Coordinates of C-alpha atoms in Angstrom, one line a residue:
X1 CA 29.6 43.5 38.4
X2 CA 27.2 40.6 36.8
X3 CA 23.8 40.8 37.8
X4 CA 23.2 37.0 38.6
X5 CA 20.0 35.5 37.3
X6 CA 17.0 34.5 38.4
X7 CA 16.0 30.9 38.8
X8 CA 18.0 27.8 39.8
X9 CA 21.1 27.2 37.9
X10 CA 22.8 23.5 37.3
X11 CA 26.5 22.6 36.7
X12 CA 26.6 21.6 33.6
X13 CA 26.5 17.8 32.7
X14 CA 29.3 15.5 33.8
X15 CA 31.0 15.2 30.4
X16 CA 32.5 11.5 31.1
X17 CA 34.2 9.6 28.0
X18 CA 32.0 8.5 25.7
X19 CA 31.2 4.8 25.5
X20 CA 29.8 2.0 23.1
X21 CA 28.1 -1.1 24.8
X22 CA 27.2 -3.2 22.0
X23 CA 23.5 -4.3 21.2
X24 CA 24.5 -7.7 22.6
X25 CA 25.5 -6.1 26.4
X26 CA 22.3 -4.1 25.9
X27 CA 20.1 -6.7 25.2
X28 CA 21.9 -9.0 28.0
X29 CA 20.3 -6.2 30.1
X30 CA 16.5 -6.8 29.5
X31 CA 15.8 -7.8 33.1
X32 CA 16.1 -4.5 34.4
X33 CA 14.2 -2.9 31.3
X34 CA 11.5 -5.7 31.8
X35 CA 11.2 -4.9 35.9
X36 CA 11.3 -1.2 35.4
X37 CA 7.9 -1.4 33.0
X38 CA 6.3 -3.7 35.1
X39 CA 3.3 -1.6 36.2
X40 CA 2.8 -1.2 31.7
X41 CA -0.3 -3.4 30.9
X42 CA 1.1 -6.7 29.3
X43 CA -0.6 -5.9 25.8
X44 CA 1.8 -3.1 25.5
X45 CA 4.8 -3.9 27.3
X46 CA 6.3 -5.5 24.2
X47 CA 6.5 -2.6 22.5
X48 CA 7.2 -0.1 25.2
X49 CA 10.5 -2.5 25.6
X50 CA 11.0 -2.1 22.0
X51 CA 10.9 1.4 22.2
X52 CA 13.6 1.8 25.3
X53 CA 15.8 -1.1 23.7
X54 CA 16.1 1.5 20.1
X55 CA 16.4 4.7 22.4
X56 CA 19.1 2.8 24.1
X57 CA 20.6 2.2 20.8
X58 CA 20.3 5.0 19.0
X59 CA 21.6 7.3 22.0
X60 CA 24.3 5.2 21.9
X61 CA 25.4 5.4 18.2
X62 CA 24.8 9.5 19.2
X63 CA 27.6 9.0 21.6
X64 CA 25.4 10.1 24.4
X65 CA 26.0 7.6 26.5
X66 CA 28.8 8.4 29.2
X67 CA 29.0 6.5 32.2
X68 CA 30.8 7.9 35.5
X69 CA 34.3 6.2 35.1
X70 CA 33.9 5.1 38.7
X71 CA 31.0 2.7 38.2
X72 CA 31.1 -0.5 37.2
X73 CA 30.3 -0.8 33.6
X74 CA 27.3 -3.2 34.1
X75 CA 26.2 -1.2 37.0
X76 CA 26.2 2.0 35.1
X77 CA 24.9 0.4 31.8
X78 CA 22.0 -1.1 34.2
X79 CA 21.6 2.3 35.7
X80 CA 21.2 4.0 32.1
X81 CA 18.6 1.7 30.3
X82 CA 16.6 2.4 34.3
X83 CA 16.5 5.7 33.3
X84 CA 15.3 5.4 29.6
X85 CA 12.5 2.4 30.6
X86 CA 11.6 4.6 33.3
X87 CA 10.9 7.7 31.4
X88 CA 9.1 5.5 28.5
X89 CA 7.0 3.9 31.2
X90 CA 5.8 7.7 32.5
X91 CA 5.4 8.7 29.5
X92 CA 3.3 5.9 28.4
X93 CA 1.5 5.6 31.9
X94 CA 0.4 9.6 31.6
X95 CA -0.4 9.7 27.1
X96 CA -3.7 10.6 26.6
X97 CA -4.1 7.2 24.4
X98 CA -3.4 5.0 27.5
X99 CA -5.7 7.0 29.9
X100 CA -8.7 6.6 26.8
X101 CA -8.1 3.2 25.2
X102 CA -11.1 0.7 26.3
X103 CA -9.9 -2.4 25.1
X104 CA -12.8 -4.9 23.4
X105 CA -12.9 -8.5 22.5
X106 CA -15.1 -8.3 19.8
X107 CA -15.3 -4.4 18.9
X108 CA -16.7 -4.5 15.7
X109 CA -19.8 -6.1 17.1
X110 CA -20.3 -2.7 18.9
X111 CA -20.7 -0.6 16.0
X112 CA -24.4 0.3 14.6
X113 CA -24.0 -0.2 11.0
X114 CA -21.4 -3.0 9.0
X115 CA -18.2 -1.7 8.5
X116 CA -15.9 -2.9 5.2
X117 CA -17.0 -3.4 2.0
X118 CA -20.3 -4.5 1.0
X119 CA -20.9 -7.9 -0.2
X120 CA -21.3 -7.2 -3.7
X121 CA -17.8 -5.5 -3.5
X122 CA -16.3 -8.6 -1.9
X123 CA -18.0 -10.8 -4.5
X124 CA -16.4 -8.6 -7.1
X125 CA -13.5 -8.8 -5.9
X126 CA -13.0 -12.6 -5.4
X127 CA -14.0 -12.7 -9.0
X128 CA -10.9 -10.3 -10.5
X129 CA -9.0 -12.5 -7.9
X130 CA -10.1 -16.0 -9.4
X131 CA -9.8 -14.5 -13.2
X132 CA -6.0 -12.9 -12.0
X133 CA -5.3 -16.2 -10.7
X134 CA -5.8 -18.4 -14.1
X135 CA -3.5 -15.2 -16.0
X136 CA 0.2 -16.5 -17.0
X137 CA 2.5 -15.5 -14.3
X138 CA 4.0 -12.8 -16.5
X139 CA 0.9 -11.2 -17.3
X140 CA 0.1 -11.4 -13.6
X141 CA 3.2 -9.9 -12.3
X142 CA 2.8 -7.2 -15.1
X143 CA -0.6 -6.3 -13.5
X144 CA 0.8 -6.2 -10.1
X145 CA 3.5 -4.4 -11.1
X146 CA 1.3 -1.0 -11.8
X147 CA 0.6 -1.1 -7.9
X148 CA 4.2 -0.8 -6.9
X149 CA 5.4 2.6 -6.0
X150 CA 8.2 2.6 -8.9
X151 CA 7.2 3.5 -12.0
X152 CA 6.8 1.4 -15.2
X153 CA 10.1 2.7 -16.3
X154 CA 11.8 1.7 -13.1
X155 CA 10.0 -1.5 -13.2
X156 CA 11.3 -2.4 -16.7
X157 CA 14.5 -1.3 -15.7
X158 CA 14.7 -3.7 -12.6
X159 CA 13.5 -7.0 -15.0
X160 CA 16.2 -5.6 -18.2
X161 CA 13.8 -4.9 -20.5
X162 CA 12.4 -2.1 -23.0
X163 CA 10.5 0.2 -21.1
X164 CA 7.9 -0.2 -23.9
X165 CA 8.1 -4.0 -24.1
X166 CA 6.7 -3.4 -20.7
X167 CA 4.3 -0.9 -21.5
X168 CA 3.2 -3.7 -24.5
X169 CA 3.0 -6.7 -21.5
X170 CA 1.0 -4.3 -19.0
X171 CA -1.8 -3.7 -22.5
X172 CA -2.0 -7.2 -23.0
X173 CA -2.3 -8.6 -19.5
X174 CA -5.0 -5.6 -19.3
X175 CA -6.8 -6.7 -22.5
X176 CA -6.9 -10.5 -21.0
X177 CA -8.0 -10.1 -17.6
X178 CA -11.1 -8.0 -19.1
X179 CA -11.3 -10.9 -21.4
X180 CA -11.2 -13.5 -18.7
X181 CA -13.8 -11.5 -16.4
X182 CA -16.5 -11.1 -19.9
X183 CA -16.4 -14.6 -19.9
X184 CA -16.5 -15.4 -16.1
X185 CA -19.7 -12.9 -15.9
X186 CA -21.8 -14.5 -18.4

């Protein structure tokens, strides 16, 4: 004989057909996702309605949404997205950020010191701005092409040319700008 265990145990989950509302039915359904987060501060509702909307979705395209086969379909689909927005909405209501966040018109006037750059940074920087700005547009979109994550190679490769071609481009639009800022600093 089976020792039985200790603790409650649950039937297992009603394992109903599986179902695909599309995003349209979902969306259609925003009434009762927009009720349900009602108590959320409006600055945040936005995106706690965002959040349950791609939960929705993404359980859905998991195939873990099965409705009873004796509800309605817009009744159960109403009852489901309930339940996400409902556990969001607790789980927002109780995060530690929510509970913390002291929310400030103006809360960089609160700080001690100046925060960003200092002004002889911004100065310098509107001035390799203004000389970038009278380059040629190639030699401009070879500079900005060293800040994309690709690499040189894969930049060439995406404009059909010689990776050393744009290697040569990248020198020259180098040697210009420092050109154009000797002569803008004097």
């Amino acid at each position: 004989m089976t020792k039985p265990r200790k603790g409650a145990h649950r039937p297992p989950a009603a394992r109903h057909p599986r179902k695909k509302p599309t995003m349209e039915a979902i969306m259609a359904e925003r009434g009762i996702v927009l009720a349900t987060l009602a108590g959320i501060p409006k600055r945040d509702r936005r995106d706690v309605e965002a959040e349950v909307l791609l939960n929705a979705w993404n359980a859905v395209r998991r195939g873990l949404y099965r409705p009873d086969p004796k509800d309605k379909p817009r009744d159960a689909l109403r009852k489901w997205l309930h339940g996400i927005a409902w556990r969001l909405a607790s789980h927002y209501v109780n995060s530690a950020w929510s509970r913390r966040a002291v929310i400030h018109p103006s809360p960089l006037g609160m700080l001690r010191e100046p925060v960003g750059p200092d002004l002889e940074a911004q100065v310098a920087a509107r001035e390799v701005l203004d000389a970038m700005a009278e380059l040629p547009d190639w030699q401009l979109e070879a500079l900005l092409s060293v800040d994309s994550p690709d690499s040189l190679v894969a930049y060439a490769k995406r404009r059909r040319m010689n990776p050393h071609t744009a290697a040569s481009r990248l020198r020259i639009a180098r040697e210009a700008l420092a050109l154009r800022l000797r002569r803008w600093r004097r």
